[in-house]
mmCIF file of C-alpha atoms and ligand atoms in Angstrom:
data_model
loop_
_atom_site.group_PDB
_atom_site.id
_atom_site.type_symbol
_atom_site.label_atom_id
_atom_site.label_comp_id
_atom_site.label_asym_id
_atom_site.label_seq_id
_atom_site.Cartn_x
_atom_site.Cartn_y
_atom_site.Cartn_z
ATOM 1 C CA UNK A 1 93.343 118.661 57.762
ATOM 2 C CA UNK A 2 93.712 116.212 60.362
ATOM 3 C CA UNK A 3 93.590 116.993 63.712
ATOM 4 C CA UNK A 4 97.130 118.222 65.178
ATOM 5 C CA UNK A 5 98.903 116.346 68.266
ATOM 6 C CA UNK A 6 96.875 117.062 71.581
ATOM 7 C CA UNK A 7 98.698 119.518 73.560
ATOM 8 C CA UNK A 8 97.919 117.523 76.526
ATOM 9 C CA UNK A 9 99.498 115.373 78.495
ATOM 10 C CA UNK A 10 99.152 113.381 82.180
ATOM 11 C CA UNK A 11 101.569 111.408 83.899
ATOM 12 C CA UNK A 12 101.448 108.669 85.724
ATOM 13 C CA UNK A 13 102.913 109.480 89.767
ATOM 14 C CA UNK A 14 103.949 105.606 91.543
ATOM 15 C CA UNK A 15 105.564 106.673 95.100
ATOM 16 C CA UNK A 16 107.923 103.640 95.403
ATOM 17 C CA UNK A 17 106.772 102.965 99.312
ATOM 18 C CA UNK A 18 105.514 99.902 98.873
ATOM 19 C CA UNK A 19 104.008 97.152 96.101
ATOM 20 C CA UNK A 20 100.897 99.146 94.040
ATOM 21 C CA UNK A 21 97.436 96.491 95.200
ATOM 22 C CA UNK A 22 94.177 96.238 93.244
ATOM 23 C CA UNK A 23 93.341 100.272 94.301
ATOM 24 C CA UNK A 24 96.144 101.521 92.942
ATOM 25 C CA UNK A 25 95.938 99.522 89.305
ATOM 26 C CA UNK A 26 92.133 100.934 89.508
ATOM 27 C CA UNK A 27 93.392 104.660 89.238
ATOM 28 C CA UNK A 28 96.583 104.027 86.831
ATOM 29 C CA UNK A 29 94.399 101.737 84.848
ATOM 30 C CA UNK A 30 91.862 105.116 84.588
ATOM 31 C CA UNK A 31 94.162 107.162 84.138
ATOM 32 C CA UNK A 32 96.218 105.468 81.217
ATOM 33 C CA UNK A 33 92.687 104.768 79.725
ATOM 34 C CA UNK A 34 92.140 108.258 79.502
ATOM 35 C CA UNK A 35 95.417 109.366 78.316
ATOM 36 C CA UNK A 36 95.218 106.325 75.260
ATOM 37 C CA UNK A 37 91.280 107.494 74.602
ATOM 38 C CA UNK A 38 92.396 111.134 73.797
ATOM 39 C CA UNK A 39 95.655 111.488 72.752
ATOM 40 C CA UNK A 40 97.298 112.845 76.021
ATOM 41 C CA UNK A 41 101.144 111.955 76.011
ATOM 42 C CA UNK A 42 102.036 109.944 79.296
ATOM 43 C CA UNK A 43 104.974 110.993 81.496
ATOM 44 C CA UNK A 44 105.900 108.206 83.720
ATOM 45 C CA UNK A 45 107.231 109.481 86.984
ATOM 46 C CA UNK A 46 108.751 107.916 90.427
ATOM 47 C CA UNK A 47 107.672 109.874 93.279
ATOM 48 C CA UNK A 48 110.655 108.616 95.907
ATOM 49 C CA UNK A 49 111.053 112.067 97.440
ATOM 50 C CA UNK A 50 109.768 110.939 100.757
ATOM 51 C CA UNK A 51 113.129 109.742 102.373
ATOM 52 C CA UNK A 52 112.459 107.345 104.933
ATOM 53 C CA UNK A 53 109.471 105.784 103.319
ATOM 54 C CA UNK A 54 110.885 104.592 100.059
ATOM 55 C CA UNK A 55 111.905 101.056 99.440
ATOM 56 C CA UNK A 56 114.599 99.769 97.897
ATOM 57 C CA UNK A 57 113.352 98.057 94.328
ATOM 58 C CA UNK A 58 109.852 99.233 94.836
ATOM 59 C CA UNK A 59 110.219 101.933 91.783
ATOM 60 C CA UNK A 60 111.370 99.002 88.924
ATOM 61 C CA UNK A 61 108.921 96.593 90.993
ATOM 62 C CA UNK A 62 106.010 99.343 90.442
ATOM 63 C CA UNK A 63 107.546 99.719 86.587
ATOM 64 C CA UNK A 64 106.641 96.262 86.285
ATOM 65 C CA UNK A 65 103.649 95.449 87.926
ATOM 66 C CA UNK A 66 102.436 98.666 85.649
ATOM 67 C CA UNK A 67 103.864 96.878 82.083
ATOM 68 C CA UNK A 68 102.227 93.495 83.187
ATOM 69 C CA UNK A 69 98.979 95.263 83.569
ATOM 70 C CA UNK A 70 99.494 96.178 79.848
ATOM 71 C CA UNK A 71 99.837 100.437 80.673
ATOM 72 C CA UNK A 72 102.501 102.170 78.185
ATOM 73 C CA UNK A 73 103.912 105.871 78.506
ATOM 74 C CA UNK A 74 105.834 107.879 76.495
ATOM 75 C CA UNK A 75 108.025 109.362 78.527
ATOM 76 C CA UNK A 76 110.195 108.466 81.676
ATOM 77 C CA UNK A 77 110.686 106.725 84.115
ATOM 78 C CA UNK A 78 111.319 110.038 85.761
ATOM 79 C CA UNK A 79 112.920 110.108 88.855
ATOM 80 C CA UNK A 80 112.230 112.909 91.305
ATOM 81 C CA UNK A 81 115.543 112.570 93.595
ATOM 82 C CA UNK A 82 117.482 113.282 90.137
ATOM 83 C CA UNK A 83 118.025 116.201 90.277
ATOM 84 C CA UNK A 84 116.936 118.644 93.103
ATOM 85 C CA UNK A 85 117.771 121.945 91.258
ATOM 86 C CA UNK A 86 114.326 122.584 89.740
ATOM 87 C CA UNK A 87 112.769 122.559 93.473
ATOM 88 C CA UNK A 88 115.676 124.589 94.644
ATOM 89 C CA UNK A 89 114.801 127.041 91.992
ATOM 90 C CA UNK A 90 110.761 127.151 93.135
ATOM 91 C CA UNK A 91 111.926 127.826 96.083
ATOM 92 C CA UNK A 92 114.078 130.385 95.471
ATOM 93 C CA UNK A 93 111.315 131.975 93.597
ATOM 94 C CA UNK A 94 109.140 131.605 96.734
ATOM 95 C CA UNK A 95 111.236 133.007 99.237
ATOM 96 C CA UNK A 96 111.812 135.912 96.890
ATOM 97 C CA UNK A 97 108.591 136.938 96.696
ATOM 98 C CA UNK A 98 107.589 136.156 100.940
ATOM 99 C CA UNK A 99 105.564 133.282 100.114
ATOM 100 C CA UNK A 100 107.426 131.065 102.320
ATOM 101 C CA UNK A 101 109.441 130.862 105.561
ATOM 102 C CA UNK A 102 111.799 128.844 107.556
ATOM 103 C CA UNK A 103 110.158 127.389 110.818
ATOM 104 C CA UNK A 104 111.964 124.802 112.874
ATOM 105 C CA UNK A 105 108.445 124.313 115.220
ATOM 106 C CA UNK A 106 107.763 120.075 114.905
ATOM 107 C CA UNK A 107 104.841 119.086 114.585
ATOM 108 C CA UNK A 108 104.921 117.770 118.484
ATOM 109 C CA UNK A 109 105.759 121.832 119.117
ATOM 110 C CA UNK A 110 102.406 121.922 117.394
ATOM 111 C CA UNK A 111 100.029 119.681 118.589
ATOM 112 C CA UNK A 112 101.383 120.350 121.995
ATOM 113 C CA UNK A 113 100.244 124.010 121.628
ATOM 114 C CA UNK A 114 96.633 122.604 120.571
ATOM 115 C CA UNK A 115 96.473 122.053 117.355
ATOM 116 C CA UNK A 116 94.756 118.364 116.540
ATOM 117 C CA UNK A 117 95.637 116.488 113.710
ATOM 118 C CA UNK A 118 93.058 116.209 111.021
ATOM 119 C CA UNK A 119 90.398 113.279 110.780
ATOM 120 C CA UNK A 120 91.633 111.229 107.985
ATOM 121 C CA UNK A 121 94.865 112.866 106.958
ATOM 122 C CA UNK A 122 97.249 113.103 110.331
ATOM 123 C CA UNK A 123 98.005 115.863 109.630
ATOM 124 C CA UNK A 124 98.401 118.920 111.928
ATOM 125 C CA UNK A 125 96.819 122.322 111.103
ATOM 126 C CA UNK A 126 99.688 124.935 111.457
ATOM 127 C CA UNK A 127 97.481 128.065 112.254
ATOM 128 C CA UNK A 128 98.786 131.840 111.148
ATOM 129 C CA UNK A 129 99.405 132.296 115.035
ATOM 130 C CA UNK A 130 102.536 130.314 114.378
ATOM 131 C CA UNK A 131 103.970 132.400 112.219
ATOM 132 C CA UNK A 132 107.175 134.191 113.529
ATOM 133 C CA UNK A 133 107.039 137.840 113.039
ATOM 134 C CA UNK A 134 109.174 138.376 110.010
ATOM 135 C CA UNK A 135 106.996 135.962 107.881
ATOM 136 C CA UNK A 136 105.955 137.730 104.547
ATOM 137 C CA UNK A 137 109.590 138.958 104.583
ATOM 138 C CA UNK A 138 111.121 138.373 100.799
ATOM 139 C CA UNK A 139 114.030 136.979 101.747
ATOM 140 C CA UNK A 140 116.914 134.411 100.055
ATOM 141 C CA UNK A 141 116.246 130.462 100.041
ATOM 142 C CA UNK A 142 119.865 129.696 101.654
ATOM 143 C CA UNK A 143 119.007 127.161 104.808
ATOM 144 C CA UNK A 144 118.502 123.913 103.164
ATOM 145 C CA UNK A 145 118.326 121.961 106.097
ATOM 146 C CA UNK A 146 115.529 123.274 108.351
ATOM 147 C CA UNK A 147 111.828 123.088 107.284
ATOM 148 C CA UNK A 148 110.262 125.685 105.052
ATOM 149 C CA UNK A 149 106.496 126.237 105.148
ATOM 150 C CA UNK A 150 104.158 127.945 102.654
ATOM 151 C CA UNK A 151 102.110 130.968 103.616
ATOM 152 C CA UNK A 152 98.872 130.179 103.526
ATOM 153 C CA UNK A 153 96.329 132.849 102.322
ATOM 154 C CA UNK A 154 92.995 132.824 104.017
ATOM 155 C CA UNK A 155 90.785 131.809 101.019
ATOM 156 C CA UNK A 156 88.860 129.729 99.480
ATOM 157 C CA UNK A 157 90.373 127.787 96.401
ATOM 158 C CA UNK A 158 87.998 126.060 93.726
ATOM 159 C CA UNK A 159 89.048 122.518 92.197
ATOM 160 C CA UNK A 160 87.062 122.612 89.385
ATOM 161 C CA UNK A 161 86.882 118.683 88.459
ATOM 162 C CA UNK A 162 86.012 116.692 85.644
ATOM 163 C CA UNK A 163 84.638 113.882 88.055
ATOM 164 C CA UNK A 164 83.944 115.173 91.348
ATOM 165 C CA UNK A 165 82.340 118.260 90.203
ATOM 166 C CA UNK A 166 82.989 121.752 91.819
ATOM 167 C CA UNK A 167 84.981 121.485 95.291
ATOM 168 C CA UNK A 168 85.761 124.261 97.454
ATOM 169 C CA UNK A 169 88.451 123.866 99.795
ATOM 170 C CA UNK A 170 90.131 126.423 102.625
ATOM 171 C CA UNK A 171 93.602 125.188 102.993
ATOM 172 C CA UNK A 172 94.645 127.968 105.452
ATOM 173 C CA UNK A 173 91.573 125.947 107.531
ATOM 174 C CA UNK A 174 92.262 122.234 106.864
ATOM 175 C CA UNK A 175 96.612 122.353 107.179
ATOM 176 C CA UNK A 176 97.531 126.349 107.898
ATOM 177 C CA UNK A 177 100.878 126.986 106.660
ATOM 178 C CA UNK A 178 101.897 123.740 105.054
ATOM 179 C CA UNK A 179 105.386 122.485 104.504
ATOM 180 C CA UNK A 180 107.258 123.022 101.166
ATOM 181 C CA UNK A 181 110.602 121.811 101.816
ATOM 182 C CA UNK A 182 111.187 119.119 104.442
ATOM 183 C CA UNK A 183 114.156 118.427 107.128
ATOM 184 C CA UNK A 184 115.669 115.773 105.301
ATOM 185 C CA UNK A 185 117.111 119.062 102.861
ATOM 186 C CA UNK A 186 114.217 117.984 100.173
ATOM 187 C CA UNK A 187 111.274 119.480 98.230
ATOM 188 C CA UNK A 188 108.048 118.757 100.339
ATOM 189 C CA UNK A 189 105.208 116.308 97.603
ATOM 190 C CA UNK A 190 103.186 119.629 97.344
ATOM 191 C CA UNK A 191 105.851 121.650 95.985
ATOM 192 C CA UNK A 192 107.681 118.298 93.630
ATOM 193 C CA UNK A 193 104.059 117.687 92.291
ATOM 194 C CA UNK A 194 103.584 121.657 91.122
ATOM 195 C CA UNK A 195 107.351 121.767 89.651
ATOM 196 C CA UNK A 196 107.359 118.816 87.978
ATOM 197 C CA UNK A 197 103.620 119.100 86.651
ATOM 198 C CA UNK A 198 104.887 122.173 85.386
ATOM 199 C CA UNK A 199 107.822 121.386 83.642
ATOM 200 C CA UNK A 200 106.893 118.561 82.179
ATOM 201 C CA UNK A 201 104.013 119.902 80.123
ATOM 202 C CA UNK A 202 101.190 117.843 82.616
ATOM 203 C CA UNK A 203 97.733 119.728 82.172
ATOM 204 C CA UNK A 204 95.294 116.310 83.084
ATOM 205 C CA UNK A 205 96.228 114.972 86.516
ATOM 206 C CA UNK A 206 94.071 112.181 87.400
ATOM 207 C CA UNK A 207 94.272 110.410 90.868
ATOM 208 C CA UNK A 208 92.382 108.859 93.712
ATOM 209 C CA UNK A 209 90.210 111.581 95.812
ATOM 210 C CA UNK A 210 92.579 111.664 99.274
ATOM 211 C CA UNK A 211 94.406 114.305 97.401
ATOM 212 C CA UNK A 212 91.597 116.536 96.168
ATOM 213 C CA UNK A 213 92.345 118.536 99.298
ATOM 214 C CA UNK A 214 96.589 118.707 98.225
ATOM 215 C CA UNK A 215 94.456 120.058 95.089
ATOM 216 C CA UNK A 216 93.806 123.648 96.484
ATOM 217 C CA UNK A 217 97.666 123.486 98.301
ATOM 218 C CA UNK A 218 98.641 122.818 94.585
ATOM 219 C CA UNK A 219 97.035 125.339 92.980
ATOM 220 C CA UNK A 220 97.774 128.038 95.889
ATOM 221 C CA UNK A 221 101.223 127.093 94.843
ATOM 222 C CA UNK A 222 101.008 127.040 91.011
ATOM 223 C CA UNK A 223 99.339 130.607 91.474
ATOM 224 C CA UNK A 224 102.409 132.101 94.162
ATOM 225 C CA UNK A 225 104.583 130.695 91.136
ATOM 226 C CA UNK A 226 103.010 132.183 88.610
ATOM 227 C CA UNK A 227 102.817 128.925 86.689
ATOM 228 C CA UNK A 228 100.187 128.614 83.807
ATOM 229 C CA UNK A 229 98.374 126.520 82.878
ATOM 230 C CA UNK A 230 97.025 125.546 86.090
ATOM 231 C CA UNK A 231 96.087 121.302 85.071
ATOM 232 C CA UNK A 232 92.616 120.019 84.838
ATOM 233 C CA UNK A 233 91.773 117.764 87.555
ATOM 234 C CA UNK A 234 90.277 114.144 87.860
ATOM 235 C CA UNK A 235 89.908 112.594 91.283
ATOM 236 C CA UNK A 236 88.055 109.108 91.592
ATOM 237 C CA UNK A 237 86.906 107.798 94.407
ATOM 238 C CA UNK A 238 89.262 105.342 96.213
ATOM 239 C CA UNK A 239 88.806 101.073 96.582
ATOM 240 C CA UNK A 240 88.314 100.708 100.117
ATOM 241 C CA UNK A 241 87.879 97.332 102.048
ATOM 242 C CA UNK A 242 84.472 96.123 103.350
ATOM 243 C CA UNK A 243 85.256 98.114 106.780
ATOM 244 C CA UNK A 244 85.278 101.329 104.688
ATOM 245 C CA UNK A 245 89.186 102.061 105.082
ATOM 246 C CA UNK A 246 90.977 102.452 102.356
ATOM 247 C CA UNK A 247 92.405 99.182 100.788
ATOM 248 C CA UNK A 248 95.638 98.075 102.727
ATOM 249 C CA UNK A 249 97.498 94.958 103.701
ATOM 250 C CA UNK A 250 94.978 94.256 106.558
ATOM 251 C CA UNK A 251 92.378 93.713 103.885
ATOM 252 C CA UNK A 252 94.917 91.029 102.574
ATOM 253 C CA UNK A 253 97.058 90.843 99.422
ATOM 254 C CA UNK A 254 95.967 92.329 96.668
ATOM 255 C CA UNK A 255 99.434 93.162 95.218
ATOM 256 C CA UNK A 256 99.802 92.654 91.494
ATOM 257 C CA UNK A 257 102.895 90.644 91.970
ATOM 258 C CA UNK A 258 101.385 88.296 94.190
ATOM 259 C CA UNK A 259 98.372 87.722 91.878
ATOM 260 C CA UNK A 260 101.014 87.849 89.118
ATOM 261 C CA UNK A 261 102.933 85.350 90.931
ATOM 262 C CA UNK A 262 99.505 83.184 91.389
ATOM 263 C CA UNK A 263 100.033 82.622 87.586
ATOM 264 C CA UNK A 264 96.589 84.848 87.629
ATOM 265 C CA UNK A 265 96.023 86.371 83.598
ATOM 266 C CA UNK A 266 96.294 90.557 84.008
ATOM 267 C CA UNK A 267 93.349 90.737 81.755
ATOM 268 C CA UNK A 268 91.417 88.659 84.750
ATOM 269 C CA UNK A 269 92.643 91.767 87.010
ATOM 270 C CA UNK A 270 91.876 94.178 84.166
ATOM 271 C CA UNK A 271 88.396 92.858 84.072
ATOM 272 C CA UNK A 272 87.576 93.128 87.894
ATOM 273 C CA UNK A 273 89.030 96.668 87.342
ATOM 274 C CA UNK A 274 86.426 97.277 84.695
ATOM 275 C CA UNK A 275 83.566 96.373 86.775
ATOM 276 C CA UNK A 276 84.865 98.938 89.455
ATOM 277 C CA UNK A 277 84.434 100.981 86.760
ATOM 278 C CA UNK A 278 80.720 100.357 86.374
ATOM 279 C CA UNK A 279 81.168 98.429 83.157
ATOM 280 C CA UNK A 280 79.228 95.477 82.538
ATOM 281 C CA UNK A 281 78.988 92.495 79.648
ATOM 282 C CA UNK A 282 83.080 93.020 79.240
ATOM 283 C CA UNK A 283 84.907 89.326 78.203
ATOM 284 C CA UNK A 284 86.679 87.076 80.642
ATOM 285 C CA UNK A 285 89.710 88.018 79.911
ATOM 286 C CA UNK A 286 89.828 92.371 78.986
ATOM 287 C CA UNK A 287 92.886 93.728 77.904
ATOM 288 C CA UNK A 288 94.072 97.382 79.055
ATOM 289 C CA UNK A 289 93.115 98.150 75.036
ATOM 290 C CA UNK A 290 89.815 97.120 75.289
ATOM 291 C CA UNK A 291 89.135 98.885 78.665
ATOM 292 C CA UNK A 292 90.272 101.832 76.869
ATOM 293 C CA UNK A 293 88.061 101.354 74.581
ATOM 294 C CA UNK A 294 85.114 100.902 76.970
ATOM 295 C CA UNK A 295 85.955 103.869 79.428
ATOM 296 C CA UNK A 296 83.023 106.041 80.117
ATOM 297 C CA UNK A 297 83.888 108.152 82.968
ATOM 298 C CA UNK A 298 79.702 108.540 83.673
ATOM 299 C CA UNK A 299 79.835 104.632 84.161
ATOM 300 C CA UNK A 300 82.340 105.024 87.353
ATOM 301 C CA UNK A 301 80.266 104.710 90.843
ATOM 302 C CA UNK A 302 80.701 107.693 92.432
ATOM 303 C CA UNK A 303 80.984 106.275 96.183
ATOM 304 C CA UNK A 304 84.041 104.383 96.698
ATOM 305 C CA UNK A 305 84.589 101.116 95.492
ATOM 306 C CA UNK A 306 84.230 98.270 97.928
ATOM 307 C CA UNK A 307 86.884 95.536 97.969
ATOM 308 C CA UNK A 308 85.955 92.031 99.198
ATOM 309 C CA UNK A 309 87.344 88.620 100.008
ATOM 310 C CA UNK A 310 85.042 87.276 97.189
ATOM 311 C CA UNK A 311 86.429 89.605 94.636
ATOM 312 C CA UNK A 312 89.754 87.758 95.455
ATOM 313 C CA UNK A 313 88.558 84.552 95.451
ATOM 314 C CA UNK A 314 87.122 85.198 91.777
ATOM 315 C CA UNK A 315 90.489 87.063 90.171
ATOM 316 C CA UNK A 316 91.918 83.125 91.800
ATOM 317 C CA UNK A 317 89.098 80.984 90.686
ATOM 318 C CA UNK A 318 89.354 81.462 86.661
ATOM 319 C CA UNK A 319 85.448 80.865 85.787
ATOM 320 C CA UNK A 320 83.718 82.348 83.444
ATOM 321 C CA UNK A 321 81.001 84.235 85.817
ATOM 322 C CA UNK A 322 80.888 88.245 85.846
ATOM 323 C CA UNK A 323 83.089 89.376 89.246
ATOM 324 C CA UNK A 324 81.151 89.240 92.566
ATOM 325 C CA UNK A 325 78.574 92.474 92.025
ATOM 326 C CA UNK A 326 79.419 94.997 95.049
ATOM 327 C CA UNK A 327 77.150 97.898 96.605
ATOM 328 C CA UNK A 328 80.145 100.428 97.637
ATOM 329 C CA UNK A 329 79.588 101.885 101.089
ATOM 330 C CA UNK A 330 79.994 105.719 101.104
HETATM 331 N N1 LIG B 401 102.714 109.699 94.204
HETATM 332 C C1 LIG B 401 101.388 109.883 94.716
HETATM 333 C C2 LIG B 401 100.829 108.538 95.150
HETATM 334 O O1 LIG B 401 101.329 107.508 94.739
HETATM 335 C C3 LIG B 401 100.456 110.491 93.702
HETATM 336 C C4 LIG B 401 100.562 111.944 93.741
HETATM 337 C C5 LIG B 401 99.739 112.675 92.722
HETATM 338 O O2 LIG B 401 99.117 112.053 91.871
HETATM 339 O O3 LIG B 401 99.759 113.885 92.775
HETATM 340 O O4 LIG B 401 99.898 108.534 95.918
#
């Protein structure tokens, strides 16, 4: 009999905040080659939950830099800030139970009572000292508009993952009591990410490896929501530039567009992709098929990638030579 439909599936996650660069194509190039290699179905979806960040066009700009790259889905584009009702429900479900509780303490209220923001993340550890005293209370979900934060249990949480190995994070340590539903009246990325994961069928969730920590919030969260199956996870390092910060403007442009704009071939792109990946002897020009069909997850450097000037100067120069080799600081 041949083999049934896999009864997996991954999505893609763009957050429309700004045009996706050479890092981001690395990960949805991965993560699409993944999905093709083994049958997952692809869910495309727009992550434009976080109000003031979002930018006009950047969703169909991020829709297209994504089809020029040669990626297909099978599902979507699915807008988050559709339809809040799913979120509404989590959180109804939440409160019911006491796993959550209304705070209106800022994070200035925070830090000024001594809490430093984390190296890395900016992000301010809310500590169970914060807690007011009725916290743990089941109560209704009924104030939309202040800030709701998750009760953090004091354990450790595995992430089991297919690249990184076994991590073991303590996300009542590295954030406290994290926030699930924000003051702009909408559903925090930790909670959105668990609900819609959830409902539409995503078990593989593949991404770069600043959110392997969001990992354990996720999964404290899938667990308080009794939501099953909990999805396998696949973090990959991130492209950094050659000061070891993640790849940003100040490392220059390495949008799509602009290279698409350059009159640069995506396979070109594709290619440099590819030898982040650790794979070597590919054409010139490698289509998102045949990366697909050279994928070997063991082949991916396990330090970040390292970005250069000369990496750009190669995706504009159009010879024939392999991309500039790169030893990736860690
Ligand atoms: N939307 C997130 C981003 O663009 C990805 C979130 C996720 O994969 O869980 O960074």
């Amino acid at each position: 009999m041949p083999p049934g439909p896999s009864p997996h599936a991954t999505r893609l996650a763009p957050s429309p905040t700004g045009a996706l660069h050479l890092g981001n194509a690395r990960t949805f190039l991965v993560n699409w080659a993944l999905a093709r290699a083994r049958g997952w179905r692809i869910v495309l979806r727009i992550e434009d939950l976080d109000g003031p960040r979002i930018r006009p066009g950047a969703a169909e700009a991020a829709i297209d830099a994504l089809q020029w790259l040669g990626l297909d889905w099978d599902e979507g584009p699915h807008y988050q800030s559709a339809d809040l009702s799913p979120y509404r429900e989590a959180m109804e479900r939440l409160a019911r139970r006491g796993s959550v509780y209304p705070s209106a303490l800022s994070r200035a209220d925070v830090e000024a009572a001594g809490s430093a923001p984390q190296e890395g993340s900016g992000e301010v550890v809310f500590p169970a000292s914060f807690r007011p005293p009725d916290a743990g209370t089941p109560r209704s979900f009924d104030d939309h508009a202040t800030p709701w934060r998750f009760l953090t249990p004091d354990a450790e949480v595995i992430v089991d993952d297919a690249f990184a190995g076994e991590r073991r994070v303590r996300p009542a340590g590295d954030i406290g009591d994290f926030i699930v539903w924000t003051r702009h009246g909408q559903p925090a990325y930790q909670l959105a990410v668990v609900v819609d994961d959830h409902r539409q069928g995503v078990t593989q969730v593949v991404r770069g490896d600043d959110l392997i920590s969001s990992a354990g919030r996720q999964l404290l969260l899938y667990r308080a929501l009794s939501l099953v199956p909990e999805p396998t996870y696949t973090h990959l390092p991130l492209v950094r530039g050659a000061d070891g910060r993640r790849l940003a403007k100040r490392h220059g442009d390495t949008r799509l567009d602009t290279y698409r704009a350059a009159g640069i071939d995506p396979r070109r792109v594709v290619r440099l992709l590819a030898h982040w990946c650790g794979l070597t002897g590919t054409p010139p020009l490698l289509s998102a098929a045949e990366f697909r069909d050279r994928l070997d997850l063991r082949t991916i450097p396990r330090e970040p990638v390292m970005f250069t000037p000369e990496d750009d100067a190669w995706l504009k120069d159009r010879s024939d030579r392999p991309p500039p080799s790169r030893r990736a600081r860690g």
